[in-house]
Amino acid sequence: GQSLEQPSEVTAVEGAIVQINCTYQTSGFYGLSWYQQHDGGAPTFLSYNALDGLEETGRFSSFLSRSDSYGYLLLQELQMKDSASYFCAVLGNNAGNMLTFGGGTRLMVKP
Amino acid sequence: DGGITQSPKYLFRKEGQNVTLSCEQNLNHDAMYWYRQDPGQGLRLIYYSQIVNDFQKGDIAEGYSVSREKKESFPLTVTSAQKNPTAFYLCASSSTSLSGTGETQYFGPGTRLLVL
């Protein structure tokens, strides 16, 4: 099976950098994904790490270390609109391209 | 515009009633998924389908049923056997390839189910 742990809540100020960590236990997986969800909305895809290391997409970067069973999402130059919940998810290597999600981290950006 | 639609946005269920949530996609994706999200929680997989006329149970399938008669459509029925159905239901789709965009799931806007 798969299980993922994330902090439940993180608070940061506008313009700052914040890191959201994700530790996981899995019997096997293709990669680690990150999704953003604003209150009442649908999750939207942010990034995917198939290999160890850092992936950068604009203000967002994501990191994976398979040897440490650990990943993180790094958000730079925080904006008020970044206030949302962020979910890590492992893409299982069993049939179906199934994602198993962590419980989510609620990020609050303050002025 | 390509995307996923879900209807209705809000749905009310009476005791003992079955209700069906609609999910349609025009992304030409083979795989479709249903998730349940409770307040402040992550997403839990109810059912998934990789191809028409085939579907598999996820982690919390009890009290739910699905069908996949068309590639574009994957309706979810919440049966009376589901004793605690109040939740936010999200439908998603993806390609079945692992190269390119296969690792990305695209979500519909969700249906909020409430019990009267």
PDB file of C-alpha atoms in Angstrom, chain A:
ATOM      1  CA  GLY A   1       0.000   0.000   0.000  1.00  0.00           C
ATOM      2  CA  GLN A   2       0.835   3.660  -0.078  1.00  0.00           C
ATOM      3  CA  SER A   3       0.724   6.329   2.621  1.00  0.00           C
ATOM      4  CA  LEU A   4       1.863   9.942   2.549  1.00  0.00           C
ATOM      5  CA  GLU A   5       2.395  12.476   5.327  1.00  0.00           C
ATOM      6  CA  GLN A   6       2.299  16.254   4.994  1.00  0.00           C
ATOM      7  CA  PRO A   7       2.059  19.073   7.526  1.00  0.00           C
ATOM      8  CA  SER A   8      -1.570  20.103   7.935  1.00  0.00           C
ATOM      9  CA  GLU A   9      -0.964  23.842   7.812  1.00  0.00           C
ATOM     10  CA  VAL A  10       1.749  26.342   6.884  1.00  0.00           C
ATOM     11  CA  THR A  11       1.655  30.135   7.162  1.00  0.00           C
ATOM     12  CA  ALA A  12       3.972  32.548   5.337  1.00  0.00           C
ATOM     13  CA  VAL A  13       4.064  36.201   4.301  1.00  0.00           C
ATOM     14  CA  GLU A  14       3.750  37.619   0.845  1.00  0.00           C
ATOM     15  CA  GLY A  15       7.041  37.607  -1.062  1.00  0.00           C
ATOM     16  CA  ALA A  16       8.582  34.892   1.090  1.00  0.00           C
ATOM     17  CA  ILE A  17       9.660  31.344   0.217  1.00  0.00           C
ATOM     18  CA  VAL A  18       7.892  28.333   1.688  1.00  0.00           C
ATOM     19  CA  GLN A  19       8.661  24.616   1.532  1.00  0.00           C
ATOM     20  CA  ILE A  20       5.960  21.956   1.929  1.00  0.00           C
ATOM     21  CA  ASN A  21       7.337  18.547   2.792  1.00  0.00           C
ATOM     22  CA  CYS A  22       5.959  15.138   1.934  1.00  0.00           C
ATOM     23  CA  THR A  23       7.191  11.814   3.284  1.00  0.00           C
ATOM     24  CA  TYR A  24       5.825   8.597   1.932  1.00  0.00           C
ATOM     25  CA  GLN A  25       5.747   4.851   2.336  1.00  0.00           C
ATOM     26  CA  THR A  26       5.108   2.902  -0.822  1.00  0.00           C
ATOM     27  CA  SER A  27       5.529  -0.553  -2.265  1.00  0.00           C
ATOM     28  CA  GLY A  28       6.494   0.963  -5.603  1.00  0.00           C
ATOM     29  CA  PHE A  29       5.700   4.013  -7.642  1.00  0.00           C
ATOM     30  CA  TYR A  30       6.496   5.839 -10.874  1.00  0.00           C
ATOM     31  CA  GLY A  31       6.766   9.319  -9.428  1.00  0.00           C
ATOM     32  CA  LEU A  32       5.579  12.023  -7.050  1.00  0.00           C
ATOM     33  CA  SER A  33       3.062  14.659  -8.090  1.00  0.00           C
ATOM     34  CA  TRP A  34       1.850  17.902  -6.553  1.00  0.00           C
ATOM     35  CA  TYR A  35      -1.628  19.385  -6.906  1.00  0.00           C
ATOM     36  CA  GLN A  36      -3.075  22.721  -5.808  1.00  0.00           C
ATOM     37  CA  GLN A  37      -6.655  23.123  -4.665  1.00  0.00           C
ATOM     38  CA  HIS A  38      -8.336  26.422  -3.813  1.00  0.00           C
ATOM     39  CA  ASP A  39     -11.269  26.333  -1.411  1.00  0.00           C
ATOM     40  CA  GLY A  40     -14.311  24.797  -3.087  1.00  0.00           C
ATOM     41  CA  GLY A  41     -12.412  24.178  -6.307  1.00  0.00           C
ATOM     42  CA  ALA A  42     -10.927  21.283  -8.208  1.00  0.00           C
ATOM     43  CA  PRO A  43      -7.326  20.157  -7.765  1.00  0.00           C
ATOM     44  CA  THR A  44      -5.008  21.303 -10.520  1.00  0.00           C
ATOM     45  CA  PHE A  45      -1.708  19.708 -11.474  1.00  0.00           C
ATOM     46  CA  LEU A  46       1.462  21.593 -10.499  1.00  0.00           C
ATOM     47  CA  SER A  47       4.426  19.289 -11.037  1.00  0.00           C
ATOM     48  CA  TYR A  48       5.666  15.735 -11.323  1.00  0.00           C
ATOM     49  CA  ASN A  49       9.000  14.166 -10.382  1.00  0.00           C
ATOM     50  CA  ALA A  50       9.780  10.830 -11.981  1.00  0.00           C
ATOM     51  CA  LEU A  51      13.465  11.056 -11.107  1.00  0.00           C
ATOM     52  CA  ASP A  52      15.394  12.250  -8.071  1.00  0.00           C
ATOM     53  CA  GLY A  53      16.256  15.912  -8.059  1.00  0.00           C
ATOM     54  CA  LEU A  54      14.680  19.274  -8.586  1.00  0.00           C
ATOM     55  CA  GLU A  55      12.054  20.208 -11.185  1.00  0.00           C
ATOM     56  CA  GLU A  56      11.425  23.914 -11.690  1.00  0.00           C
ATOM     57  CA  THR A  57       8.308  25.478 -13.160  1.00  0.00           C
ATOM     58  CA  GLY A  58       8.272  29.228 -12.751  1.00  0.00           C
ATOM     59  CA  ARG A  59       7.872  30.181  -9.092  1.00  0.00           C
ATOM     60  CA  PHE A  60       7.250  26.555  -8.113  1.00  0.00           C
ATOM     61  CA  SER A  61       9.871  23.811  -7.762  1.00  0.00           C
ATOM     62  CA  SER A  62       9.477  20.226  -6.655  1.00  0.00           C
ATOM     63  CA  PHE A  63      12.060  17.827  -5.329  1.00  0.00           C
ATOM     64  CA  LEU A  64      12.206  14.064  -4.919  1.00  0.00           C
ATOM     65  CA  SER A  65      14.633  11.794  -3.077  1.00  0.00           C
ATOM     66  CA  ARG A  66      13.680   8.136  -3.438  1.00  0.00           C
ATOM     67  CA  SER A  67      16.417   7.010  -1.069  1.00  0.00           C
ATOM     68  CA  ASP A  68      14.930   9.214   1.685  1.00  0.00           C
ATOM     69  CA  SER A  69      11.256   8.560   0.716  1.00  0.00           C
ATOM     70  CA  TYR A  70      10.851  12.305   0.725  1.00  0.00           C
ATOM     71  CA  GLY A  71       9.813  15.135  -1.499  1.00  0.00           C
ATOM     72  CA  TYR A  72       8.943  18.788  -1.213  1.00  0.00           C
ATOM     73  CA  LEU A  73       7.237  21.612  -3.033  1.00  0.00           C
ATOM     74  CA  LEU A  74       8.995  24.972  -2.944  1.00  0.00           C
ATOM     75  CA  LEU A  75       7.011  28.128  -3.606  1.00  0.00           C
ATOM     76  CA  GLN A  76       8.957  31.335  -4.167  1.00  0.00           C
ATOM     77  CA  GLU A  77       7.872  34.965  -4.247  1.00  0.00           C
ATOM     78  CA  LEU A  78       4.636  34.061  -2.515  1.00  0.00           C
ATOM     79  CA  GLN A  79       1.493  35.828  -3.629  1.00  0.00           C
ATOM     80  CA  MET A  80      -1.869  36.079  -1.893  1.00  0.00           C
ATOM     81  CA  LYS A  81      -3.378  33.891  -4.634  1.00  0.00           C
ATOM     82  CA  ASP A  82      -1.086  31.049  -3.547  1.00  0.00           C
ATOM     83  CA  SER A  83      -3.264  30.572  -0.458  1.00  0.00           C
ATOM     84  CA  ALA A  84      -4.677  27.110  -1.094  1.00  0.00           C
ATOM     85  CA  SER A  85      -4.265  23.466  -0.131  1.00  0.00           C
ATOM     86  CA  TYR A  86      -1.380  21.538  -1.641  1.00  0.00           C
ATOM     87  CA  PHE A  87      -1.413  17.766  -2.023  1.00  0.00           C
ATOM     88  CA  CYS A  88       1.422  15.400  -2.778  1.00  0.00           C
ATOM     89  CA  ALA A  89       0.466  12.162  -4.504  1.00  0.00           C
ATOM     90  CA  VAL A  90       2.334   9.078  -5.599  1.00  0.00           C
ATOM     91  CA  LEU A  91       1.627   7.634  -9.027  1.00  0.00           C
ATOM     92  CA  GLY A  92       1.448   3.891  -8.385  1.00  0.00           C
ATOM     93  CA  ASN A  93       3.148   1.409 -10.659  1.00  0.00           C
ATOM     94  CA  ASN A  94       0.227  -0.966 -10.553  1.00  0.00           C
ATOM     95  CA  ALA A  95      -2.470  -0.922 -13.226  1.00  0.00           C
ATOM     96  CA  GLY A  96      -4.503   2.215 -13.751  1.00  0.00           C
ATOM     97  CA  ASN A  97      -2.140   5.192 -13.294  1.00  0.00           C
ATOM     98  CA  MET A  98      -3.631   5.525  -9.832  1.00  0.00           C
ATOM     99  CA  LEU A  99      -2.748   8.400  -7.568  1.00  0.00           C
ATOM    100  CA  THR A 100      -2.657   8.054  -3.796  1.00  0.00           C
ATOM    101  CA  PHE A 101      -2.948  11.451  -2.137  1.00  0.00           C
ATOM    102  CA  GLY A 102      -1.580  12.827   1.084  1.00  0.00           C
ATOM    103  CA  GLY A 103      -3.894  14.632   3.469  1.00  0.00           C
ATOM    104  CA  GLY A 104      -2.941  18.043   2.117  1.00  0.00           C
ATOM    105  CA  THR A 105      -1.200  21.136   3.490  1.00  0.00           C
ATOM    106  CA  ARG A 106      -3.214  24.303   3.864  1.00  0.00           C
ATOM    107  CA  LEU A 107      -1.026  27.302   2.987  1.00  0.00           C
ATOM    108  CA  MET A 108      -2.066  30.698   4.258  1.00  0.00           C
ATOM    109  CA  VAL A 109      -0.242  33.682   2.771  1.00  0.00           C
ATOM    110  CA  LYS A 110      -0.459  36.854   4.837  1.00  0.00           C
ATOM    111  CA  PRO A 111       0.254  40.420   3.673  1.00  0.00           C
TER     112      PRO A 111
END
